[in-house]
Coordinates of C-alpha atoms in Angstrom, one line a residue:
Chain A
M29 CA 38.9 57.3 -8.7
P30 CA 40.8 59.4 -6.3
L31 CA 41.2 58.9 -2.5
K32 CA 37.7 58.8 -1.2
K33 CA 37.9 58.1 2.5
V34 CA 40.3 57.0 5.1
Y35 CA 39.4 54.7 8.1
G36 CA 41.2 55.0 11.5
V37 CA 40.4 51.4 12.9
G38 CA 41.0 50.5 16.2
V39 CA 41.8 46.7 16.5
G40 CA 41.6 46.5 20.2
P41 CA 44.1 45.8 23.0
G42 CA 45.8 42.6 21.7
D43 CA 43.3 39.5 22.0
R44 CA 42.1 39.0 18.6
E45 CA 38.7 38.3 19.7
L46 CA 38.4 41.8 21.0
I47 CA 38.0 43.3 17.5
T48 CA 34.5 44.7 16.8
L49 CA 32.3 43.5 14.0
K50 CA 32.6 47.1 12.5
A51 CA 36.4 46.9 12.4
L52 CA 36.3 43.7 10.5
R53 CA 33.8 44.8 8.1
V54 CA 35.8 47.8 7.2
L55 CA 39.0 45.9 7.0
K56 CA 37.3 43.4 4.5
E57 CA 35.7 46.3 2.4
V58 CA 38.8 48.8 2.0
N59 CA 41.2 48.7 -1.0
K60 CA 44.2 48.7 1.2
V61 CA 45.3 48.3 4.9
F62 CA 48.1 50.4 6.3
V63 CA 49.9 49.0 9.3
P64 CA 52.1 51.2 11.4
I65 CA 55.6 50.0 12.3
S66 CA 58.1 51.5 14.8
K67 CA 61.2 50.2 13.0
L68 CA 62.0 48.7 9.7
G69 CA 61.7 45.1 9.7
R70 CA 59.9 45.0 13.0
R71 CA 56.4 43.4 13.0
S72 CA 53.2 45.4 13.8
L73 CA 51.2 44.5 16.6
A74 CA 48.1 45.8 15.0
Y75 CA 49.1 43.6 12.0
E76 CA 49.4 40.4 14.1
I77 CA 45.8 41.0 15.6
I78 CA 44.2 41.4 12.1
K79 CA 46.2 39.2 9.7
D80 CA 44.2 35.9 10.0
F81 CA 41.0 38.0 9.2
I82 CA 42.2 39.7 6.1
K83 CA 44.4 37.3 4.0
D84 CA 44.7 38.3 0.4
K85 CA 44.5 42.2 1.4
H86 CA 46.8 44.8 0.2
I87 CA 48.9 45.5 3.0
E88 CA 51.5 48.6 3.3
E89 CA 53.6 49.6 6.2
L90 CA 53.9 53.1 7.5
L91 CA 57.1 53.9 9.4
F92 CA 56.5 55.8 12.6
P93 CA 59.9 55.6 14.6
M94 CA 59.9 56.7 18.3
V95 CA 61.9 59.7 18.0
K96 CA 61.6 62.8 20.1
D97 CA 62.8 65.2 17.5
K98 CA 59.8 67.1 16.1
N99 CA 61.0 67.9 12.9
K100 CA 62.4 64.3 12.3
L101 CA 58.9 62.9 13.3
K102 CA 57.1 65.4 11.0
S103 CA 59.2 64.0 8.0
Y104 CA 57.8 60.6 8.7
W105 CA 54.2 61.8 9.1
D106 CA 54.6 63.6 5.7
E107 CA 56.0 60.5 4.2
A108 CA 53.0 58.6 5.4
L109 CA 50.6 61.2 4.1
R110 CA 52.1 61.2 0.7
K111 CA 51.7 57.3 0.4
I112 CA 48.2 57.5 1.6
L113 CA 47.1 60.5 -0.8
K114 CA 48.3 58.2 -3.7
E115 CA 45.5 55.7 -3.0
D116 CA 42.3 55.2 -4.7
G117 CA 38.8 54.8 -3.0
E118 CA 38.7 53.9 0.6
V119 CA 41.6 52.8 2.8
A120 CA 42.1 51.9 6.4
I121 CA 44.9 52.7 8.8
V122 CA 45.0 50.3 11.7
T123 CA 45.9 51.2 15.3
I124 CA 46.1 49.0 18.5
G125 CA 43.5 50.0 21.1
D126 CA 41.2 52.9 20.3
P127 CA 42.1 55.6 17.7
T128 CA 41.2 58.5 20.0
L129 CA 43.3 57.6 23.0
Y130 CA 47.0 58.4 22.7
S131 CA 47.1 56.8 19.1
T132 CA 49.7 57.5 16.8
F133 CA 46.7 57.7 14.3
S134 CA 45.7 61.1 15.7
Y135 CA 48.6 62.8 13.9
L136 CA 47.7 61.5 10.5
W137 CA 44.0 62.2 11.5
K138 CA 45.0 66.0 11.8
L139 CA 47.0 65.9 8.4
L140 CA 44.3 64.1 6.6
K141 CA 41.6 66.6 7.8
E142 CA 44.0 69.7 6.8
N143 CA 44.3 67.9 3.3
G144 CA 40.3 67.7 2.9
V145 CA 40.3 63.9 3.4
E146 CA 37.4 62.4 4.9
V147 CA 38.4 60.5 7.9
E148 CA 36.1 58.0 9.9
V149 CA 37.3 56.6 13.1
I150 CA 36.2 52.9 14.1
N151 CA 36.5 52.7 17.8
G152 CA 38.3 49.8 19.7
V153 CA 38.6 48.3 22.9
S154 CA 41.2 50.1 24.9
S155 CA 44.2 48.4 26.7
I156 CA 43.3 50.6 29.9
F157 CA 40.1 48.4 30.2
A158 CA 42.0 45.2 29.4
S159 CA 44.5 46.1 32.2
A160 CA 41.6 46.5 34.6
K161 CA 40.2 43.2 33.6
A162 CA 43.5 41.6 33.9
L163 CA 43.6 42.9 37.4
N164 CA 40.1 41.6 38.2
M165 CA 38.8 44.8 39.4
P166 CA 36.9 48.1 38.1
L167 CA 38.6 51.1 37.2
V168 CA 36.3 53.3 38.6
E169 CA 32.7 53.1 40.0
G170 CA 30.1 55.4 41.5
D171 CA 31.3 58.9 41.6
E172 CA 35.1 58.1 41.5
K173 CA 37.3 60.3 39.9
L174 CA 39.8 59.0 37.2
C175 CA 42.9 60.5 35.6
I176 CA 45.4 59.5 33.1
L177 CA 49.0 61.0 33.5
P178 CA 51.4 60.0 30.7
Q179 CA 54.7 59.1 32.1
G180 CA 53.3 59.9 35.5
K181 CA 53.3 63.8 34.9
D182 CA 52.4 65.7 38.1
L183 CA 51.5 62.4 40.0
Y184 CA 52.6 63.7 43.3
K185 CA 49.9 66.6 42.8
Y186 CA 46.9 64.1 42.2
I187 CA 47.8 60.9 44.2
D188 CA 45.5 62.3 47.1
E189 CA 42.8 63.6 45.1
F190 CA 41.9 60.9 42.5
D191 CA 40.5 57.6 43.3
T192 CA 42.5 55.8 40.4
I193 CA 45.4 57.1 38.4
I194 CA 46.7 55.4 35.3
V195 CA 50.2 55.9 34.2
M196 CA 51.2 54.8 30.7
K197 CA 53.2 55.5 27.6
T198 CA 56.6 54.9 29.4
K199 CA 59.3 52.1 29.2
N200 CA 60.3 53.3 32.7
L201 CA 57.4 52.9 35.3
K202 CA 59.8 52.8 38.2
E203 CA 61.2 56.1 37.4
C204 CA 57.9 57.7 36.6
L205 CA 56.4 56.3 40.1
K206 CA 59.5 57.4 42.2
D207 CA 57.3 60.1 44.0
I208 CA 55.1 57.6 45.5
M209 CA 57.7 54.8 46.3
N210 CA 57.3 55.0 49.8
R211 CA 53.7 55.5 50.2
D212 CA 52.1 52.6 52.1
D213 CA 48.5 53.6 51.7
I214 CA 48.2 52.9 47.9
L215 CA 47.9 49.7 46.0
I216 CA 49.4 49.3 42.6
G217 CA 48.4 47.2 39.6
L218 CA 51.1 46.5 36.9
V219 CA 50.0 45.1 33.7
K220 CA 52.1 44.3 30.8
K221 CA 50.4 43.2 27.5
A222 CA 47.0 43.2 28.6
S223 CA 44.8 40.6 26.8
F224 CA 47.8 39.1 24.8
N225 CA 48.8 35.4 25.3
D226 CA 51.7 36.6 27.4
E227 CA 50.2 39.0 29.6
K228 CA 51.8 39.6 32.9
V229 CA 49.9 41.2 36.0
F230 CA 51.3 42.4 39.6
F231 CA 49.0 43.7 42.2
G232 CA 49.9 44.9 45.6
K233 CA 52.0 47.3 47.5
I234 CA 54.3 49.5 45.5
K235 CA 57.4 48.4 47.4
D236 CA 56.9 44.7 46.4
A237 CA 56.5 45.5 42.7
K238 CA 59.1 43.9 40.4
F239 CA 59.3 46.9 38.0
E240 CA 61.9 45.3 35.9
E241 CA 59.2 42.9 34.5
F242 CA 57.1 45.8 33.4
N243 CA 59.4 47.8 31.3
D244 CA 58.1 48.0 27.8
Y245 CA 55.6 50.3 26.1
L246 CA 52.8 47.9 26.5
S247 CA 53.0 48.1 30.3
M248 CA 50.8 50.4 32.5
A249 CA 50.3 51.1 36.2
I250 CA 46.7 51.3 37.8
I251 CA 47.0 53.2 41.0
K252 CA 44.4 53.1 44.0
K253 CA 44.2 54.7 47.2
V254 CA 43.5 52.1 49.9
K255 CA 40.0 52.9 51.3
E256 CA 39.6 53.0 55.1
Chain B
M28 CA 25.4 21.4 37.6
P29 CA 25.8 24.4 39.9
L30 CA 26.7 27.9 38.9
K31 CA 30.1 27.7 37.3
K32 CA 31.0 31.2 36.1
V33 CA 29.4 34.5 35.4
Y34 CA 30.6 36.6 32.5
G35 CA 30.3 40.3 32.7
V36 CA 29.9 41.5 29.0
G37 CA 30.5 45.0 27.7
V38 CA 28.4 45.2 24.5
G39 CA 29.9 48.6 23.5
P40 CA 28.4 52.1 23.4
G41 CA 25.2 51.6 21.3
D42 CA 26.2 50.8 17.6
R43 CA 25.4 47.1 17.2
E44 CA 28.5 46.7 14.9
L45 CA 30.6 47.9 17.9
I46 CA 30.3 44.4 19.6
T47 CA 33.3 42.3 19.8
L48 CA 33.7 38.9 18.5
K49 CA 34.3 37.7 22.0
A50 CA 31.1 39.3 23.3
L51 CA 29.3 37.6 20.7
R52 CA 30.9 34.2 21.2
V53 CA 30.3 34.3 24.9
L54 CA 26.6 35.4 24.7
K55 CA 26.0 32.6 22.3
E56 CA 27.6 30.0 24.5
V57 CA 26.1 30.8 27.9
N58 CA 22.8 29.2 29.3
K59 CA 21.3 32.5 30.2
V60 CA 21.8 36.2 29.5
F61 CA 21.0 38.7 32.3
V62 CA 19.9 42.3 31.0
P63 CA 19.9 45.1 33.5
I64 CA 16.8 47.4 33.5
S65 CA 16.3 50.6 35.5
K66 CA 12.5 50.4 35.6
L67 CA 10.0 47.5 35.2
G68 CA 8.6 47.7 31.6
R69 CA 11.5 49.8 30.4
R70 CA 13.4 48.4 27.7
S71 CA 17.1 47.7 28.3
L72 CA 19.5 49.5 26.0
A73 CA 22.1 46.5 26.4
Y74 CA 19.4 44.3 25.4
E75 CA 18.7 46.5 22.3
I76 CA 22.3 46.1 21.1
I77 CA 22.3 42.3 21.5
K78 CA 18.8 41.2 20.6
D79 CA 19.1 40.3 16.9
F80 CA 22.4 38.1 17.7
I81 CA 20.9 35.9 20.4
K82 CA 17.4 34.8 19.4
D83 CA 16.1 32.0 21.1
K84 CA 18.5 32.7 24.3
H85 CA 17.1 32.6 27.7
I86 CA 16.8 36.2 28.8
E87 CA 16.2 37.5 32.3
E88 CA 15.9 41.0 33.7
L89 CA 17.7 42.4 36.7
L90 CA 16.2 45.4 38.2
F91 CA 18.6 48.0 39.1
P92 CA 16.5 51.4 39.8
M93 CA 18.4 54.7 40.0
V94 CA 17.8 55.3 43.5
K95 CA 20.5 57.2 46.0
D96 CA 19.5 55.5 49.1
K97 CA 22.2 52.7 49.8
N98 CA 20.2 50.5 51.8
K99 CA 17.3 50.4 49.2
L100 CA 20.0 50.1 46.5
K101 CA 21.6 47.1 48.4
S102 CA 18.3 45.2 48.4
Y103 CA 18.2 45.2 44.5
W104 CA 21.7 44.1 44.3
D105 CA 20.9 41.2 46.8
E106 CA 17.8 40.2 44.7
A107 CA 20.1 40.1 41.5
L108 CA 22.6 38.1 43.3
R109 CA 20.0 35.5 44.4
K110 CA 18.6 35.2 40.9
I111 CA 22.1 34.6 39.6
L112 CA 23.2 32.3 42.1
K113 CA 20.1 29.9 41.3
E114 CA 21.5 29.5 37.8
D115 CA 23.5 26.3 36.5
G116 CA 26.7 26.4 34.4
E117 CA 27.6 29.6 32.8
V118 CA 25.8 32.8 32.5
A119 CA 26.3 36.4 31.2
I120 CA 25.2 39.7 32.5
V121 CA 25.4 42.4 29.8
T122 CA 26.3 46.0 30.3
I123 CA 26.5 48.9 27.9
G124 CA 30.0 50.2 27.2
D125 CA 32.8 48.6 29.1
P126 CA 32.3 46.6 32.4
T127 CA 35.3 48.5 34.2
L128 CA 34.3 51.9 33.8
Y129 CA 31.5 53.2 35.9
S130 CA 29.3 50.1 35.1
T131 CA 26.5 48.9 37.4
F132 CA 28.3 45.5 36.7
S133 CA 31.0 46.5 39.2
Y134 CA 28.8 46.1 42.4
L135 CA 27.6 42.6 41.2
W136 CA 31.2 41.8 40.3
K137 CA 32.1 42.4 43.9
L138 CA 29.1 40.4 45.3
L139 CA 29.9 37.5 43.2
K140 CA 33.5 37.5 44.0
E141 CA 32.6 37.7 47.8
N142 CA 30.3 34.7 47.2
G143 CA 33.2 32.7 45.6
V144 CA 31.8 32.8 42.2
E145 CA 34.2 32.8 39.1
V146 CA 33.8 36.0 37.3
E147 CA 35.3 37.0 33.7
V148 CA 35.0 40.4 32.3
I149 CA 34.5 40.7 28.5
N150 CA 35.9 44.4 27.7
G151 CA 33.7 46.5 25.3
V152 CA 34.2 49.9 23.5
S153 CA 33.5 52.6 25.9
S154 CA 31.1 55.6 25.2
I155 CA 33.9 58.2 26.0
F156 CA 35.6 57.0 22.8
A157 CA 32.6 56.9 20.8
S158 CA 31.8 60.4 21.9
A159 CA 35.3 61.7 20.7
K160 CA 34.7 59.9 17.5
A161 CA 31.3 61.7 17.3
L162 CA 33.2 65.0 17.8
N163 CA 35.6 63.9 15.1
M164 CA 38.8 64.6 17.4
P165 CA 41.1 62.7 19.6
L166 CA 40.4 62.6 23.3
V167 CA 44.2 63.0 24.1
E168 CA 47.7 62.7 22.2
G169 CA 51.0 62.9 23.1
D170 CA 51.6 63.7 26.6
E171 CA 48.3 65.2 27.4
K172 CA 46.5 64.5 30.5
L173 CA 43.0 63.4 30.8
C174 CA 40.5 63.2 33.6
I175 CA 37.1 62.1 34.2
L176 CA 35.1 64.0 36.7
P177 CA 31.6 62.2 37.2
Q178 CA 29.0 65.1 37.7
G179 CA 31.8 67.5 37.2
K180 CA 33.1 67.0 40.7
D181 CA 35.9 69.5 41.6
L182 CA 35.8 70.9 38.0
Y183 CA 37.0 74.3 39.0
K184 CA 40.2 72.7 40.6
Y185 CA 41.2 71.0 37.5
I186 CA 40.0 73.0 34.5
D187 CA 43.3 74.8 34.2
E188 CA 45.6 71.7 34.8
F189 CA 44.2 69.0 32.3
D190 CA 44.2 69.1 28.7
T191 CA 40.8 67.2 28.3
I192 CA 38.2 66.9 31.2
I193 CA 35.1 64.6 30.5
V194 CA 32.0 65.0 32.8
M195 CA 29.5 62.2 32.6
K196 CA 27.0 60.2 34.9
T197 CA 24.7 63.2 35.2
K198 CA 21.3 64.3 33.7
N199 CA 22.0 68.0 34.2
L200 CA 25.5 69.0 32.5
K201 CA 24.7 72.8 32.6
E202 CA 24.5 72.5 36.5
C203 CA 27.6 70.4 36.7
L204 CA 29.4 73.0 34.2
K205 CA 28.3 76.0 36.1
D206 CA 31.8 77.0 37.4
I207 CA 33.1 77.2 33.9
M208 CA 30.1 79.0 32.2
N209 CA 31.8 82.2 31.5
R210 CA 35.2 80.8 30.3
D211 CA 36.3 81.8 26.6
D212 CA 39.3 79.9 26.7
I213 CA 37.9 76.4 26.5
L214 CA 36.0 74.5 23.7
I215 CA 33.1 72.1 24.7
G216 CA 31.9 69.0 23.1
L217 CA 28.5 67.7 24.1
V218 CA 27.5 64.3 23.1
K219 CA 24.2 62.3 23.5
K220 CA 23.9 58.8 22.5
A221 CA 27.2 58.5 21.0
S222 CA 27.2 55.8 18.0
F223 CA 23.5 55.3 18.3
N224 CA 21.3 56.3 15.3
D225 CA 19.9 59.3 17.0
E226 CA 23.2 60.6 18.2
K227 CA 23.4 64.3 18.7
V228 CA 26.4 66.5 18.8
F229 CA 27.5 70.0 19.9
F230 CA 31.0 71.5 19.6
G231 CA 31.8 75.0 20.4
K232 CA 32.0 77.8 23.2
I233 CA 30.3 76.8 26.2
K234 CA 28.0 79.9 26.0
D235 CA 26.5 78.8 22.6
A236 CA 25.8 75.1 23.9
K237 CA 22.1 74.1 23.9
F238 CA 22.2 72.1 27.2
E239 CA 18.4 71.2 27.2
E240 CA 19.2 68.9 24.3
F241 CA 21.8 67.0 26.2
N242 CA 20.0 66.2 29.4
D243 CA 20.1 62.5 29.8
Y244 CA 22.3 59.7 31.4
L245 CA 23.5 59.1 28.0
S246 CA 25.0 62.5 27.5
M247 CA 28.6 63.8 28.3
A248 CA 30.6 66.6 28.1
I249 CA 34.3 66.7 26.7
I250 CA 36.0 70.0 27.7
K251 CA 39.3 71.1 26.0
K252 CA 41.4 74.2 26.7
V253 CA 42.0 76.2 23.6
K254 CA 45.6 75.8 22.7
E255 CA 47.7 79.1 21.8

């Protein structure tokens, strides 16, 4: 039986209980579960979330290092694709959060579709919502406008126009937020590892933030204008 | 025993299997589950999602009609608050999607906090991700910028700057998108009732879209610039 279907399974932001019934069912039914790792020997966060649910399941790692060189990166995608195309029946690739929002899965999704493979995404709870929950406040309500600016791209342009801005996908939030460092009319929430046991939170004026405590890829900033 | 804690529980976008283990546990443990309805006699979508999981549970409706008058609206919030404050121990209020993103729950959240009640949000899968899944494409990848503009507010300003724009919270997408009706360089995805059994999808040029099929509050538009 050749490869029939690939599931891209979102396993939620970190808290194991935030996995959906559908993700669990699919992970139990497939022949193999692929887990992404960023470095050989490093544990996969997505795997940590699911491991107790799928004991005795065939697991295989896919290496996606955080390199900027597009050709180098492409060689890793191609290698992952080769591994997946060798499988039989249905397999799953897990991803932290949701597979449609800045997920490493999106590149594989495209490659698999180009190769005529059926792909089904299983949505998951995103870390942007887990971060708002950690800050004990809504992300947006009513007719408020929200934007997500990876690495704070063009932050200076949008800070006065959007009610809520999310900056994520960076190890250096302080550098990304430098344009608004002196603003007294905004409040900033910083969240590291939202929903994990060792979650860390700051909420207040940007000048009081200890950025050095929020300096990994699982940190994000939620920026809000102070309303009159 | 007085009221101890209120859970704001996101039950996901519509597909029952997209509920989380945590939402299920909390709904089973609480003394009562409040379900929001927009009109007396109308069934609650959130209730439809959970009803088979929580048979024999005390259920009570909270009426939140879709009225624009802020004073009128406030009287409904206050009435809901009164009902909740009468309860003992722990109760839950369910909401479709995630409680931090344009949720009716956010107003109650604020009122409950003001009244010194402990609130805990249980995150859920959002319909924005279920819509991207329905369109079989990522919402954003790499360093792409995303914004959510309720009712298409200021769409003309952002259409050339953001990679993906979501327009939601309207019954009239056509009217909200009128500024971009003649644009040939964008593709538009329309999704109604993402993840429900009767989900409906369109993807293509805006001039080909049959907007009359996407005219309720559970419809949204995902707008993407065509990349060269």
